[in-house]
mmCIF file with all atom_site columns, C-alpha atoms in Angstrom:
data_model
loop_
_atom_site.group_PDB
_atom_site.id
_atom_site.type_symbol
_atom_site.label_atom_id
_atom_site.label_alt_id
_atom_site.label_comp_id
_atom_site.label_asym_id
_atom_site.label_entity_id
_atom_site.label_seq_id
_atom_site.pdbx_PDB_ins_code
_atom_site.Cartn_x
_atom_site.Cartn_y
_atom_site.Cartn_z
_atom_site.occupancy
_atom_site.B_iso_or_equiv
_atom_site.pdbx_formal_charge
_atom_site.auth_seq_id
_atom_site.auth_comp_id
_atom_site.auth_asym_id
_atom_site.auth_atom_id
_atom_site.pdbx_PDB_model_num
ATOM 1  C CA . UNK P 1 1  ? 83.573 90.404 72.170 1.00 0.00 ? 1  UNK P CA 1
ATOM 2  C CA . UNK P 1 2  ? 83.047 89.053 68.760 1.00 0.00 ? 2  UNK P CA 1
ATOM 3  C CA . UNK P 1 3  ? 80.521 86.308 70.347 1.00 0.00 ? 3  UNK P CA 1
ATOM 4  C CA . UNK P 1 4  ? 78.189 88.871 71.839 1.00 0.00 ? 4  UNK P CA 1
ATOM 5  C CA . UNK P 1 5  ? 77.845 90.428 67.639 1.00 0.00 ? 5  UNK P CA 1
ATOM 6  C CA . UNK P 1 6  ? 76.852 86.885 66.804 1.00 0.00 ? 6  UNK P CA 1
ATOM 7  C CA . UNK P 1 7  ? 74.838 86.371 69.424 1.00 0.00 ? 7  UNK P CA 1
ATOM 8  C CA . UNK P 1 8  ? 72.818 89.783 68.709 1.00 0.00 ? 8  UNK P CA 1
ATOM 9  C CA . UNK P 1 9  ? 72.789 88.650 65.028 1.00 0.00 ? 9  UNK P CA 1
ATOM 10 C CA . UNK P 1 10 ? 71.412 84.587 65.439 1.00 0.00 ? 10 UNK P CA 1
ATOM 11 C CA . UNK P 1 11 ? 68.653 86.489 67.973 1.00 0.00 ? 11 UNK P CA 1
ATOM 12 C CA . UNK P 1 12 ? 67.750 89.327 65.768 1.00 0.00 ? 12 UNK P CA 1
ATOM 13 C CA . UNK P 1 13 ? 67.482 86.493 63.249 1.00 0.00 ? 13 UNK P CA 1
ATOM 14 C CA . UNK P 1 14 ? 65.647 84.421 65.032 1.00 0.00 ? 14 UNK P CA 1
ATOM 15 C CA . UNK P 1 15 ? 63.257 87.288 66.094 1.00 0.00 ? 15 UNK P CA 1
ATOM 16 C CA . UNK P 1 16 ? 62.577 88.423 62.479 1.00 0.00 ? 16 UNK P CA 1
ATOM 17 C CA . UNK P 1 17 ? 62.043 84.437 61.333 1.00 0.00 ? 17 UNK P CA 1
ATOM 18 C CA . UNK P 1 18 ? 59.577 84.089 64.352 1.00 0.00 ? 18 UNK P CA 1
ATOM 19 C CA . UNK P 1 19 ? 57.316 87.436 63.452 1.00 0.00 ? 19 UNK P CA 1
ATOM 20 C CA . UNK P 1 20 ? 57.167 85.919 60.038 1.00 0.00 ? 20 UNK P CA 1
ATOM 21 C CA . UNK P 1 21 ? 55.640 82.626 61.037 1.00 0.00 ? 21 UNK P CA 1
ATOM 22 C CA . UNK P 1 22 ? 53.350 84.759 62.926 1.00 0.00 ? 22 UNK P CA 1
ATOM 23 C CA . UNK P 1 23 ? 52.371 87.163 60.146 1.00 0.00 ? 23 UNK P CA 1
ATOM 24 C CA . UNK P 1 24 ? 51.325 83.989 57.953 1.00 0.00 ? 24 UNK P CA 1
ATOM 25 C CA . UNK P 1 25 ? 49.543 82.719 60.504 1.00 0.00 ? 25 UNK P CA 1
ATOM 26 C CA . UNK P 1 26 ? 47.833 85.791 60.917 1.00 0.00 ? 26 UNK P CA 1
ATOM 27 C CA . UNK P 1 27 ? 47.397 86.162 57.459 1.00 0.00 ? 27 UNK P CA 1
ATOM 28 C CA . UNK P 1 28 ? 45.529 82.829 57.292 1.00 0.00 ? 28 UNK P CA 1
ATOM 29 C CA . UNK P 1 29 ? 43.270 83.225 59.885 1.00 0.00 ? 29 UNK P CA 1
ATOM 30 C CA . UNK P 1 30 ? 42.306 86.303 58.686 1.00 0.00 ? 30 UNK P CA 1
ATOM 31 C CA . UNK P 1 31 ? 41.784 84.759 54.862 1.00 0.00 ? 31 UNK P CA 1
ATOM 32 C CA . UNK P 1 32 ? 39.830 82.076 56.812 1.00 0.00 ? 32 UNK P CA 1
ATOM 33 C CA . UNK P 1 33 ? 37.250 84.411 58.768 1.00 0.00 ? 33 UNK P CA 1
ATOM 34 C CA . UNK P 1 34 ? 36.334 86.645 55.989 1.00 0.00 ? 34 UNK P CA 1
ATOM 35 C CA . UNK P 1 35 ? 35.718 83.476 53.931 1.00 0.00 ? 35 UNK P CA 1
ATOM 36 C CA . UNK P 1 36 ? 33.375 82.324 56.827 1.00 0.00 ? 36 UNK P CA 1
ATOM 37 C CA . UNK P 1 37 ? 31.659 86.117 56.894 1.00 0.00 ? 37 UNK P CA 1
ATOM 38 C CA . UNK P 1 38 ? 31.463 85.731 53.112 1.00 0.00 ? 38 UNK P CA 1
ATOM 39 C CA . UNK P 1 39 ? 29.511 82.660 53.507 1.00 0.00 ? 39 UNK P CA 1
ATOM 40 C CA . UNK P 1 40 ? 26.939 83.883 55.923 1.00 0.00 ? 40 UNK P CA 1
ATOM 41 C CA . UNK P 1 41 ? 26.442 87.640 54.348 1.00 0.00 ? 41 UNK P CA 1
ATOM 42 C CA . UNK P 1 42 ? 25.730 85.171 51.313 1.00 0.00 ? 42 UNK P CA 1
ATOM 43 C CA . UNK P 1 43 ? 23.334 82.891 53.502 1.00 0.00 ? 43 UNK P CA 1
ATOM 44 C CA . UNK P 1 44 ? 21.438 85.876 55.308 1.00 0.00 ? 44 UNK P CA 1
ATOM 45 C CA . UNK P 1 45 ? 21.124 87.668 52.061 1.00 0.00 ? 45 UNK P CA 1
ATOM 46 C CA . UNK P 1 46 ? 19.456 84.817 50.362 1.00 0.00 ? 46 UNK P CA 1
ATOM 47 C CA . UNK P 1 47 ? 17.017 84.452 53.065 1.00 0.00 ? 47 UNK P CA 1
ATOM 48 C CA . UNK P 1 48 ? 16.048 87.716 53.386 1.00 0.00 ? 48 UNK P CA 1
ATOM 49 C CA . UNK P 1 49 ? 14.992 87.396 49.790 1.00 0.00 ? 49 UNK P CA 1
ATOM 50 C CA . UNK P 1 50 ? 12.961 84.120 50.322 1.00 0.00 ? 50 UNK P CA 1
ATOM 51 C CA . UNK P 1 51 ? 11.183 86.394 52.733 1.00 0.00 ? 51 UNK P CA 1
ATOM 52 C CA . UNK P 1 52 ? 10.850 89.262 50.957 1.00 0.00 ? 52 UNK P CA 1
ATOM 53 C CA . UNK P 1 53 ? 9.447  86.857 48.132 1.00 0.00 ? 53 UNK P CA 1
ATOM 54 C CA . UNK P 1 54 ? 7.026  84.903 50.742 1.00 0.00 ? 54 UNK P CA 1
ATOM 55 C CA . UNK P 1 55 ? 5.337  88.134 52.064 1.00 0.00 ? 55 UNK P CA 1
ATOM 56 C CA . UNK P 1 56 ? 4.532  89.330 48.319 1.00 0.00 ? 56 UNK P CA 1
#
């Protein structure tokens, strides 16, 4: 009987360490794509001014 606590334990564990890894992974993709949105807001912003500035 004692086994079956372990056993509940190592895969409760092993659950919690695996949602974890997930999380950061999640977390990095995440840092990732707003760095990539960043970039283009950035890029369409400055080329709506150069247009802005060619039609003047």
């Amino acid at each position: 009987m004692e086994w079956i606590v372990i056993a509940a334990v190592l895969t409760a564990t092993a659950g919690l360490l695996v949602l974890g890894v997930l999380a950061c992974r999640l977390w990095l993709g995440v840092r990732a794509l707003a760095e990539q949105v960043d970039t283009a807001s950035r890029a369409l912003a400055e080329a709506a001014g150069a247009l802005a500035g060619q039609r003047r």
